[in-house]
Amino acid sequence: MRNIIITGGAGFIGSHVVRLFVNKYPEYNIINLDKLTYAGNLANLKDVEDKPNYKFVKMDICDFDTFYKLMQDEQIDGIIHLAAESHVDRSIKDPFTFARTNVMGTLSLLQAAKLYWESLPEKYEGKLFYHISTDEVYGALEMTNPEGINPPFMTKASSGKHHEAYGEEFFLETTKYAPHSPYSASKASSDHFVRAFHDTYGMPTIVTNCSNNYGPYQFPEKLIPLFINNIRYRKSLPVYGKGENVRDWLYVEDHARAIDTIFHNGRVAETYNIGGFNEWKNIDIIKVIIQVVDRMLGREEGEDMDLITYVTDRLGHDARYAIDSRKLQTELGWEPSLQFEEGIEKTVKWYLDNEGWLNDVTSGDYQKYYDNMYGDKTIE
Ligand code: NAD
Ligand code: TYD
């Protein structure tokens, strides 16, 4: 497979996937397709933008005609689809945008890929539509052990790279979909369309559902970069509800490596869950972040704890997410590379060292810069 479109490549996870593929596979043509919404930022890919196997195309995934033409012009054999509206809080305020991009946009890509691939003599042979989804489609797990437990099988499966488990149940690939937020409902719907294109037309598809990611280049509306930034400027830290919701955190480069493994070796029509058995209560993670930021800024460790401010809970706030990724670990040999404590140190250091990036994405300056830079390479 040589000509690959990665959608959403100027966003958080997508930029890590593009970087990995461009650097690791010089023989592939990698096309980063992104509309550059508020969350897309080409500064995330400055280090690969001049590579001969990389091209950026500014495009809305809902633009069927232009996408179909791009598939023909570039003779695309693989699509790794990450472009999406991704923030739960925004979806609560503006669900339509989520349905448009996540559902209609995904359907538009699928339909264009179908028409193009079915027009070829070899049809679907050697082709793949790989859809990146989230664990949030499975709904929420119960917190049966609010203090946290340590099931032995988890220790083995994760090579000790987990925190604690707050319940016996985990999301499996067979867990019934039960999305609660407009974001997760739109992602669930797009997952169903992807599987329907396999089952109905025989399109080779794969869906993966990953837990919360953290690491460099995440837009600072999400918990970890937002809080690092606020601690630096001594702004309050808005903790939703009691801060007891549990999320399962994976370092973004480990997700990108999993996507690489699955894209090349995953079985068609399968679903793989991706996660590092690394559950944390929000309040515990926030305390760790405060300690690390304080230490790195030469402040007394923990002196910024008083920035914690409990605020009204998010509507429909899911209690607990926890991924069982043993299928991926045993079938394809992937495992997370970093302990959380190591990953969070790297992450905090990156945000503190890259203040300019943070200021740019929050001021919108990057939009102006890249409109000029890529004016002549834009298809619209
Ligand atoms: P992000 O918000 O950082 O980036 C999304 C990218 O998609 C941006 O570059 C944006 O410009 C682009 N985009 C949005 N609408 C578009 C449109 N209509 N046309 C073209 N491009 C468009 O998101 P992220 O956190 O990197 O997430 C990437 C994918 O991974 C999403 O599909 C998300 O559901 C999934 N996911 C995210 C997480 C997480 O923790 N962030 C976890 C599991 C799965
Ligand atoms: P977030 O980063 O938005 O990811 P998701 O909602 O996809 O899990 O939020 C992670 C957790 O942190 C979630 O339980 C909501 C909580 N949260 C806060 O308490 N305060 C905040 O300001 C944000 C953005 C999130």
Short mmCIF file of C-alpha atoms and ligand atoms in Angstrom, two decimals:
data_model
loop_
_atom_site.label_atom_id
_atom_site.label_comp_id
_atom_site.label_asym_id
_atom_site.label_seq_id
_atom_site.Cartn_x
_atom_site.Cartn_y
_atom_site.Cartn_z
CA MET A 1 0.00 0.00 0.00
CA ARG A 2 1.59 3.25 -1.08
CA ASN A 3 -0.83 6.15 -1.34
CA ILE A 4 -2.41 6.90 1.98
CA ILE A 5 -4.72 9.65 3.18
CA ILE A 6 -4.63 10.44 6.88
CA THR A 7 -7.56 12.66 7.82
CA GLY A 8 -7.28 15.00 10.78
CA GLY A 9 -3.49 15.00 10.58
CA ALA A 10 -3.06 18.51 11.85
CA GLY A 11 -4.90 17.71 15.07
CA PHE A 12 -3.50 16.14 18.21
CA ILE A 13 -3.40 12.39 17.53
CA GLY A 14 -3.42 12.75 13.74
CA SER A 15 -0.21 14.81 13.77
CA HIS A 16 1.58 12.04 15.68
CA VAL A 17 0.29 9.43 13.22
CA VAL A 18 1.37 11.52 10.21
CA ARG A 19 4.82 12.09 11.72
CA LEU A 20 5.29 8.39 12.42
CA PHE A 21 4.20 7.30 8.93
CA VAL A 22 6.16 9.99 7.06
CA ASN A 23 9.37 9.19 8.94
CA LYS A 24 8.99 5.42 9.05
CA TYR A 25 7.74 4.80 5.51
CA PRO A 26 9.62 6.98 3.02
CA GLU A 27 8.24 4.74 0.25
CA TYR A 28 4.62 5.75 1.03
CA ASN A 29 2.94 8.93 -0.14
CA ILE A 30 1.25 10.40 2.89
CA ILE A 31 -1.50 12.94 2.32
CA ASN A 32 -2.65 14.82 5.37
CA LEU A 33 -6.23 15.91 4.75
CA ASP A 34 -7.57 18.43 7.21
CA LYS A 35 -10.01 21.32 7.24
CA LEU A 36 -7.95 23.09 9.92
CA THR A 37 -10.77 23.89 12.29
CA TYR A 38 -9.86 25.59 15.57
CA ALA A 39 -8.29 22.22 16.56
CA GLY A 40 -6.10 21.81 13.48
CA ASN A 41 -2.68 23.38 13.53
CA LEU A 42 0.01 22.77 10.91
CA ALA A 43 2.65 23.94 13.36
CA ASN A 44 2.19 20.44 14.84
CA LEU A 45 3.93 19.06 11.74
CA LYS A 46 6.64 21.62 11.03
CA ASP A 47 9.32 18.95 11.30
CA VAL A 48 7.91 16.86 8.43
CA GLU A 49 6.35 19.48 6.14
CA ASP A 50 9.30 19.50 3.71
CA LYS A 51 9.63 15.73 3.39
CA PRO A 52 9.12 14.50 -0.20
CA ASN A 53 6.60 11.82 0.84
CA TYR A 54 4.32 14.33 2.62
CA LYS A 55 1.60 16.54 1.25
CA PHE A 56 -1.04 18.64 2.97
CA VAL A 57 -4.50 19.14 1.51
CA LYS A 58 -6.91 21.54 3.17
CA MET A 59 -10.32 20.00 2.79
CA ASP A 60 -13.56 19.38 4.63
CA ILE A 61 -14.30 15.65 4.91
CA CYS A 62 -17.93 16.46 4.08
CA ASP A 63 -16.88 17.66 0.60
CA PHE A 64 -17.71 14.49 -1.31
CA ASP A 65 -16.83 15.66 -4.84
CA THR A 66 -13.41 17.03 -3.96
CA PHE A 67 -12.56 13.97 -1.91
CA TYR A 68 -13.61 11.61 -4.70
CA LYS A 69 -11.40 13.54 -7.14
CA LEU A 70 -8.49 13.42 -4.70
CA MET A 71 -8.84 9.63 -4.42
CA GLN A 72 -8.70 9.33 -8.20
CA ASP A 73 -5.87 11.82 -8.70
CA GLU A 74 -3.71 10.30 -5.97
CA GLN A 75 -4.78 6.66 -6.55
CA ILE A 76 -5.43 6.16 -2.89
CA ASP A 77 -5.21 2.66 -1.44
CA GLY A 78 -5.47 3.39 2.25
CA ILE A 79 -7.40 5.81 4.45
CA ILE A 80 -6.68 6.34 8.13
CA HIS A 81 -9.58 8.43 9.35
CA LEU A 82 -9.06 10.60 12.44
CA ALA A 83 -10.71 13.90 11.47
CA ALA A 84 -13.52 14.64 13.88
CA GLU A 85 -14.97 17.08 16.29
CA SER A 86 -13.49 15.65 19.46
CA HIS A 87 -14.41 17.64 22.55
CA VAL A 88 -17.32 16.44 24.69
CA ASP A 89 -18.04 19.88 26.20
CA ARG A 90 -18.41 21.42 22.74
CA SER A 91 -20.72 18.60 21.68
CA ILE A 92 -23.02 19.40 24.59
CA LYS A 93 -23.32 22.99 23.34
CA ASP A 94 -23.37 22.28 19.59
CA PRO A 95 -24.39 18.71 18.71
CA PHE A 96 -25.19 19.51 15.07
CA THR A 97 -21.57 20.21 14.19
CA PHE A 98 -20.67 16.81 15.64
CA ALA A 99 -23.31 15.01 13.59
CA ARG A 100 -22.23 16.85 10.45
CA THR A 101 -18.50 16.17 10.72
CA ASN A 102 -18.38 12.87 12.54
CA VAL A 103 -21.37 11.15 10.94
CA MET A 104 -21.93 12.80 7.56
CA GLY A 105 -18.21 13.42 7.04
CA THR A 106 -17.35 9.77 7.67
CA LEU A 107 -20.18 8.62 5.42
CA SER A 108 -18.99 10.94 2.69
CA LEU A 109 -15.46 9.45 2.84
CA LEU A 110 -16.84 5.91 2.83
CA GLN A 111 -19.09 6.52 -0.16
CA ALA A 112 -16.32 8.21 -2.18
CA ALA A 113 -13.87 5.40 -1.31
CA LYS A 114 -16.48 2.82 -2.34
CA LEU A 115 -17.13 4.45 -5.72
CA TYR A 116 -13.43 4.85 -6.45
CA TRP A 117 -12.28 1.42 -5.29
CA GLU A 118 -15.16 -0.37 -7.01
CA SER A 119 -14.20 1.36 -10.28
CA LEU A 120 -10.74 -0.26 -10.25
CA PRO A 121 -9.98 -3.62 -11.89
CA GLU A 122 -8.61 -4.99 -8.62
CA LYS A 123 -11.56 -3.48 -6.68
CA TYR A 124 -11.00 -3.73 -2.91
CA GLU A 125 -7.83 -5.84 -3.09
CA GLY A 126 -5.03 -4.22 -1.10
CA LYS A 127 -7.32 -1.43 0.08
CA LEU A 128 -8.19 -0.44 3.64
CA PHE A 129 -10.48 2.06 5.34
CA TYR A 130 -9.20 2.33 8.93
CA HIS A 131 -11.48 4.30 11.24
CA ILE A 132 -10.19 5.71 14.53
CA SER A 133 -12.80 5.73 17.27
CA THR A 134 -13.05 6.12 21.00
CA ASP A 135 -13.86 4.03 24.07
CA GLU A 136 -16.59 6.56 24.87
CA VAL A 137 -18.97 4.76 22.45
CA TYR A 138 -19.26 1.97 25.04
CA GLY A 139 -20.83 4.33 27.60
CA ALA A 140 -19.77 4.34 31.23
CA LEU A 141 -18.55 1.58 33.54
CA GLU A 142 -19.58 1.32 37.13
CA MET A 143 -17.23 2.40 39.91
CA THR A 144 -17.64 -0.72 42.01
CA ASN A 145 -14.33 -0.13 43.80
CA PRO A 146 -14.07 3.60 44.45
CA GLU A 147 -10.79 3.11 46.35
CA GLY A 148 -9.20 1.24 43.46
CA ILE A 149 -8.16 -2.40 43.15
CA ASN A 150 -5.40 -4.22 41.40
CA PRO A 151 -6.64 -7.30 39.56
CA PRO A 152 -3.67 -9.63 38.93
CA PHE A 153 -4.52 -10.30 35.27
CA MET A 154 -4.18 -6.61 34.60
CA THR A 155 -0.68 -6.54 36.00
CA LYS A 156 0.33 -9.23 33.55
CA ALA A 157 -1.48 -7.84 30.54
CA SER A 158 -0.03 -4.38 30.93
CA SER A 159 3.46 -5.35 32.06
CA GLY A 160 2.83 -3.39 35.23
CA LYS A 161 2.07 -0.21 33.33
CA HIS A 162 -1.29 0.44 34.93
CA HIS A 163 -2.46 2.48 37.83
CA GLU A 164 -5.45 1.05 39.67
CA ALA A 165 -8.73 -0.47 38.54
CA TYR A 166 -11.87 1.11 39.92
CA GLY A 167 -14.16 -1.77 38.96
CA GLU A 168 -14.05 -5.36 37.73
CA GLU A 169 -15.58 -4.57 34.37
CA PHE A 170 -13.64 -3.34 31.36
CA PHE A 171 -14.67 -2.38 27.84
CA LEU A 172 -14.16 -5.30 25.48
CA GLU A 173 -14.48 -5.29 21.69
CA THR A 174 -17.79 -7.08 22.21
CA THR A 175 -19.20 -4.58 24.71
CA LYS A 176 -22.55 -3.20 23.57
CA TYR A 177 -22.50 0.39 22.35
CA ALA A 178 -24.21 2.78 24.79
CA PRO A 179 -22.99 6.32 24.07
CA HIS A 180 -24.18 9.11 26.36
CA SER A 181 -22.79 12.39 25.03
CA PRO A 182 -23.53 13.90 21.61
CA TYR A 183 -19.81 13.39 20.88
CA SER A 184 -19.83 9.68 21.66
CA ALA A 185 -23.21 9.24 19.93
CA SER A 186 -21.78 10.77 16.76
CA LYS A 187 -18.65 8.57 16.96
CA ALA A 188 -20.80 5.47 17.58
CA SER A 189 -22.89 6.32 14.55
CA SER A 190 -19.80 6.71 12.37
CA ASP A 191 -18.45 3.35 13.63
CA HIS A 192 -21.73 1.70 12.61
CA PHE A 193 -21.48 3.21 9.11
CA VAL A 194 -17.93 1.92 8.72
CA ARG A 195 -18.97 -1.62 9.70
CA ALA A 196 -22.04 -1.36 7.47
CA PHE A 197 -19.80 -0.60 4.48
CA HIS A 198 -17.88 -3.77 5.20
CA ASP A 199 -20.95 -5.91 5.72
CA THR A 200 -22.93 -4.48 2.79
CA TYR A 201 -20.35 -3.77 0.10
CA GLY A 202 -17.37 -5.83 1.25
CA MET A 203 -15.15 -2.81 1.83
CA PRO A 204 -12.07 -3.79 3.87
CA THR A 205 -12.45 -1.83 7.09
CA ILE A 206 -11.00 -1.82 10.60
CA VAL A 207 -12.27 0.13 13.61
CA THR A 208 -10.23 0.82 16.72
CA ASN A 209 -11.51 2.26 19.99
CA CYS A 210 -8.92 3.98 22.13
CA SER A 211 -8.95 5.42 25.62
CA ASN A 212 -8.06 9.03 26.55
CA ASN A 213 -4.78 10.18 25.01
CA TYR A 214 -2.30 12.63 26.47
CA GLY A 215 0.96 14.12 25.25
CA PRO A 216 2.36 16.99 23.14
CA TYR A 217 0.21 19.01 20.68
CA GLN A 218 -3.14 18.46 22.39
CA PHE A 219 -5.45 21.44 22.09
CA PRO A 220 -5.57 23.19 25.47
CA GLU A 221 -9.32 22.77 25.97
CA LYS A 222 -8.71 19.17 27.11
CA LEU A 223 -7.98 18.40 30.76
CA ILE A 224 -4.22 17.84 30.77
CA PRO A 225 -2.91 20.72 28.59
CA LEU A 226 -5.54 23.09 29.99
CA PHE A 227 -4.48 22.39 33.55
CA ILE A 228 -0.74 22.55 32.82
CA ASN A 229 -1.28 25.96 31.24
CA ASN A 230 -3.50 27.21 34.04
CA ILE A 231 -1.04 26.12 36.73
CA ARG A 232 1.76 27.94 34.92
CA TYR A 233 -0.25 31.18 34.96
CA ARG A 234 -1.79 30.47 38.36
CA LYS A 235 -5.33 30.40 36.98
CA SER A 236 -8.00 28.31 38.67
CA LEU A 237 -8.37 24.63 37.78
CA PRO A 238 -12.05 23.84 37.09
CA VAL A 239 -12.67 20.30 38.36
CA TYR A 240 -16.06 19.01 37.23
CA GLY A 241 -18.21 17.59 40.03
CA LYS A 242 -16.15 15.89 42.72
CA GLY A 243 -13.26 15.00 40.43
CA GLU A 244 -13.98 11.32 40.98
CA ASN A 245 -14.60 10.32 37.38
CA VAL A 246 -12.09 7.79 36.12
CA ARG A 247 -10.34 7.93 32.76
CA ASP A 248 -7.85 5.47 31.27
CA TRP A 249 -4.86 7.40 29.89
CA LEU A 250 -2.54 6.41 27.06
CA TYR A 251 0.51 8.33 25.81
CA VAL A 252 -0.31 9.59 22.32
CA GLU A 253 2.78 8.09 20.67
CA ASP A 254 1.73 4.68 21.95
CA HIS A 255 -1.63 5.17 20.24
CA ALA A 256 0.16 6.15 17.02
CA ARG A 257 2.30 2.99 17.24
CA ALA A 258 -0.83 0.91 17.76
CA ILE A 259 -2.40 2.48 14.66
CA ASP A 260 0.73 1.63 12.66
CA THR A 261 0.66 -1.98 13.89
CA ILE A 262 -3.04 -2.41 13.21
CA PHE A 263 -2.96 -0.67 9.82
CA HIS A 264 -0.30 -3.11 8.65
CA ASN A 265 -1.17 -6.31 10.52
CA GLY A 266 -4.73 -5.98 11.79
CA ARG A 267 -7.39 -8.33 10.50
CA VAL A 268 -9.99 -6.81 8.18
CA ALA A 269 -13.47 -6.32 9.66
CA GLU A 270 -12.08 -6.56 13.19
CA THR A 271 -12.33 -4.12 16.06
CA TYR A 272 -9.37 -3.57 18.38
CA ASN A 273 -9.50 -1.77 21.70
CA ILE A 274 -6.42 0.32 22.50
CA GLY A 275 -5.48 1.28 26.05
CA GLY A 276 -2.74 0.93 28.62
CA PHE A 277 -4.60 -0.32 31.74
CA ASN A 278 -3.89 3.04 33.29
CA GLU A 279 -6.92 4.28 35.19
CA TRP A 280 -6.86 7.50 37.15
CA LYS A 281 -9.44 9.52 39.02
CA ASN A 282 -9.41 13.06 37.64
CA ILE A 283 -8.54 14.56 41.02
CA ASP A 284 -5.52 12.24 41.44
CA ILE A 285 -4.18 13.06 38.00
CA ILE A 286 -4.68 16.76 38.67
CA LYS A 287 -2.63 16.51 41.88
CA VAL A 288 0.18 14.75 40.03
CA ILE A 289 0.16 17.46 37.36
CA ILE A 290 0.31 20.23 39.95
CA GLN A 291 3.30 18.57 41.62
CA VAL A 292 5.17 18.06 38.36
CA VAL A 293 4.48 21.58 37.04
CA ASP A 294 5.46 23.16 40.36
CA ARG A 295 8.69 21.18 40.49
CA MET A 296 9.61 21.99 36.89
CA LEU A 297 8.91 25.70 37.43
CA GLY A 298 11.08 25.74 40.57
CA ARG A 299 8.08 26.29 42.83
CA GLU A 300 7.52 24.37 46.01
CA GLU A 301 5.97 21.02 45.01
CA GLY A 302 2.23 21.17 45.64
CA GLU A 303 2.07 24.89 46.40
CA ASP A 304 -0.53 25.36 43.65
CA MET A 305 -3.01 22.87 45.09
CA ASP A 306 -5.22 25.79 46.10
CA LEU A 307 -5.93 26.47 42.41
CA ILE A 308 -8.23 23.43 42.44
CA THR A 309 -11.79 24.73 42.10
CA TYR A 310 -14.74 22.37 42.11
CA VAL A 311 -17.31 23.49 39.54
CA THR A 312 -20.71 22.31 38.29
CA ASP A 313 -20.46 18.84 36.83
CA ARG A 314 -20.49 18.18 33.06
CA LEU A 315 -23.96 17.12 31.90
CA GLY A 316 -24.19 13.34 31.54
CA HIS A 317 -20.62 12.98 32.83
CA ASP A 318 -19.54 9.33 32.35
CA ALA A 319 -18.26 7.83 35.62
CA ARG A 320 -15.55 5.49 34.40
CA TYR A 321 -13.83 4.41 31.21
CA ALA A 322 -11.47 1.42 31.22
CA ILE A 323 -10.23 -0.41 28.16
CA ASP A 324 -9.27 -4.06 28.01
CA SER A 325 -6.65 -4.11 25.24
CA ARG A 326 -5.58 -7.72 25.63
CA LYS A 327 -6.81 -8.66 22.14
CA LEU A 328 -4.40 -6.17 20.58
CA GLN A 329 -1.62 -7.13 22.97
CA THR A 330 -1.86 -10.86 22.39
CA GLU A 331 -2.84 -10.90 18.70
CA LEU A 332 -0.53 -8.20 17.39
CA GLY A 333 2.09 -7.90 20.13
CA TRP A 334 1.55 -4.18 20.79
CA GLU A 335 2.04 -2.83 24.27
CA PRO A 336 2.33 0.64 25.77
CA SER A 337 5.92 1.81 26.05
CA LEU A 338 5.66 4.32 28.85
CA GLN A 339 4.73 4.28 32.50
CA PHE A 340 2.25 7.06 33.18
CA GLU A 341 4.61 8.81 35.60
CA GLU A 342 7.20 8.98 32.81
CA GLY A 343 4.68 10.09 30.19
CA ILE A 344 3.28 12.88 32.31
CA GLU A 345 6.79 14.22 33.04
CA LYS A 346 7.53 14.31 29.29
CA THR A 347 4.17 15.92 28.61
CA VAL A 348 4.48 18.67 31.23
CA LYS A 349 8.02 19.42 30.09
CA TRP A 350 6.86 19.71 26.47
CA TYR A 351 4.11 22.21 27.30
CA LEU A 352 6.41 24.25 29.52
CA ASP A 353 9.12 24.27 26.83
CA ASN A 354 6.63 25.15 24.08
CA GLU A 355 4.90 28.18 25.50
CA GLY A 356 4.92 29.77 22.03
CA TRP A 357 2.88 26.89 20.60
CA LEU A 358 0.34 27.16 23.40
CA ASN A 359 0.03 30.92 23.03
CA ASP A 360 -0.39 30.60 19.27
CA VAL A 361 -3.11 27.99 19.36
CA THR A 362 -5.02 29.94 21.93
CA SER A 363 -4.64 33.24 20.05
CA GLY A 364 -5.46 31.87 16.60
CA ASP A 365 -2.25 33.30 15.09
CA TYR A 366 -1.35 29.93 13.63
CA GLN A 367 -4.38 30.13 11.34
CA LYS A 368 -3.04 33.30 9.72
CA TYR A 369 0.48 31.92 9.41
CA TYR A 370 -0.58 28.75 7.70
CA ASP A 371 -3.16 30.35 5.43
CA ASN A 372 -0.17 32.20 3.93
CA MET A 373 2.18 29.21 3.95
CA TYR A 374 -0.19 26.79 2.30
CA GLY A 375 -2.24 29.17 0.19
CA ASP A 376 -0.98 27.65 -3.06
CA LYS A 377 -1.31 23.99 -2.00
CA THR A 378 -4.93 24.30 -0.94
CA ILE A 379 -7.78 22.48 -2.65
CA GLU A 380 -11.07 24.07 -1.77
P1 NAD B 1 -8.42 16.97 17.55
O1 NAD B 1 -9.67 17.73 17.85
O2 NAD B 1 -7.14 17.37 18.18
O3 NAD B 1 -8.16 17.00 15.96
C1 NAD B 1 -9.18 16.80 15.04
C2 NAD B 1 -8.68 17.22 13.67
O4 NAD B 1 -9.75 17.01 12.72
C3 NAD B 1 -8.31 18.69 13.59
O5 NAD B 1 -7.07 18.83 12.92
C4 NAD B 1 -9.43 19.31 12.77
O6 NAD B 1 -9.02 20.43 11.99
C5 NAD B 1 -9.86 18.15 11.90
N1 NAD B 1 -11.25 18.29 11.44
C6 NAD B 1 -12.34 18.55 12.20
N2 NAD B 1 -13.43 18.64 11.43
C7 NAD B 1 -13.01 18.41 10.15
C8 NAD B 1 -13.67 18.35 8.89
N3 NAD B 1 -15.00 18.57 8.79
N4 NAD B 1 -12.95 18.07 7.79
C9 NAD B 1 -11.62 17.86 7.88
N5 NAD B 1 -10.93 17.92 9.03
C10 NAD B 1 -11.63 18.19 10.15
O7 NAD B 1 -8.77 15.44 17.83
P2 NAD B 1 -7.87 14.28 18.42
O8 NAD B 1 -7.94 14.33 19.90
O9 NAD B 1 -6.56 14.27 17.75
O10 NAD B 1 -8.71 13.01 17.95
C11 NAD B 1 -8.49 12.41 16.68
C12 NAD B 1 -9.42 11.23 16.51
O11 NAD B 1 -9.18 10.28 17.52
C13 NAD B 1 -10.90 11.59 16.60
O12 NAD B 1 -11.61 10.84 15.64
C14 NAD B 1 -11.30 11.19 18.01
O13 NAD B 1 -12.65 10.85 18.08
C15 NAD B 1 -10.38 10.00 18.23
N6 NAD B 1 -9.99 9.73 19.64
C16 NAD B 1 -9.48 10.73 20.40
C17 NAD B 1 -9.07 10.45 21.72
C18 NAD B 1 -8.44 11.51 22.59
O14 NAD B 1 -8.18 11.24 23.77
N7 NAD B 1 -8.13 12.69 22.09
C19 NAD B 1 -9.21 9.15 22.22
C20 NAD B 1 -9.76 8.16 21.40
C21 NAD B 1 -10.13 8.46 20.10
P1 TYD B 2 -11.46 15.67 28.59
O1 TYD B 2 -10.00 15.97 28.47
O2 TYD B 2 -12.44 16.69 28.07
O3 TYD B 2 -11.69 14.24 27.89
P2 TYD B 2 -13.03 13.29 27.84
O4 TYD B 2 -14.19 14.10 28.24
O5 TYD B 2 -13.06 12.92 26.40
O6 TYD B 2 -12.74 12.16 28.76
O7 TYD B 2 -11.81 15.41 30.11
C1 TYD B 2 -11.16 14.39 30.87
C2 TYD B 2 -11.84 14.34 32.21
O8 TYD B 2 -11.58 15.55 32.91
C3 TYD B 2 -13.36 14.23 32.11
O9 TYD B 2 -13.83 13.38 33.17
C4 TYD B 2 -13.85 15.64 32.35
C5 TYD B 2 -12.78 16.22 33.27
N1 TYD B 2 -12.55 17.68 33.10
C6 TYD B 2 -12.60 18.53 34.21
O10 TYD B 2 -12.85 18.11 35.36
N2 TYD B 2 -12.35 19.87 34.01
C7 TYD B 2 -12.06 20.39 32.79
O11 TYD B 2 -11.87 21.62 32.68
C8 TYD B 2 -12.00 19.50 31.67
C9 TYD B 2 -11.69 20.02 30.29
C10 TYD B 2 -12.25 18.14 31.87
#
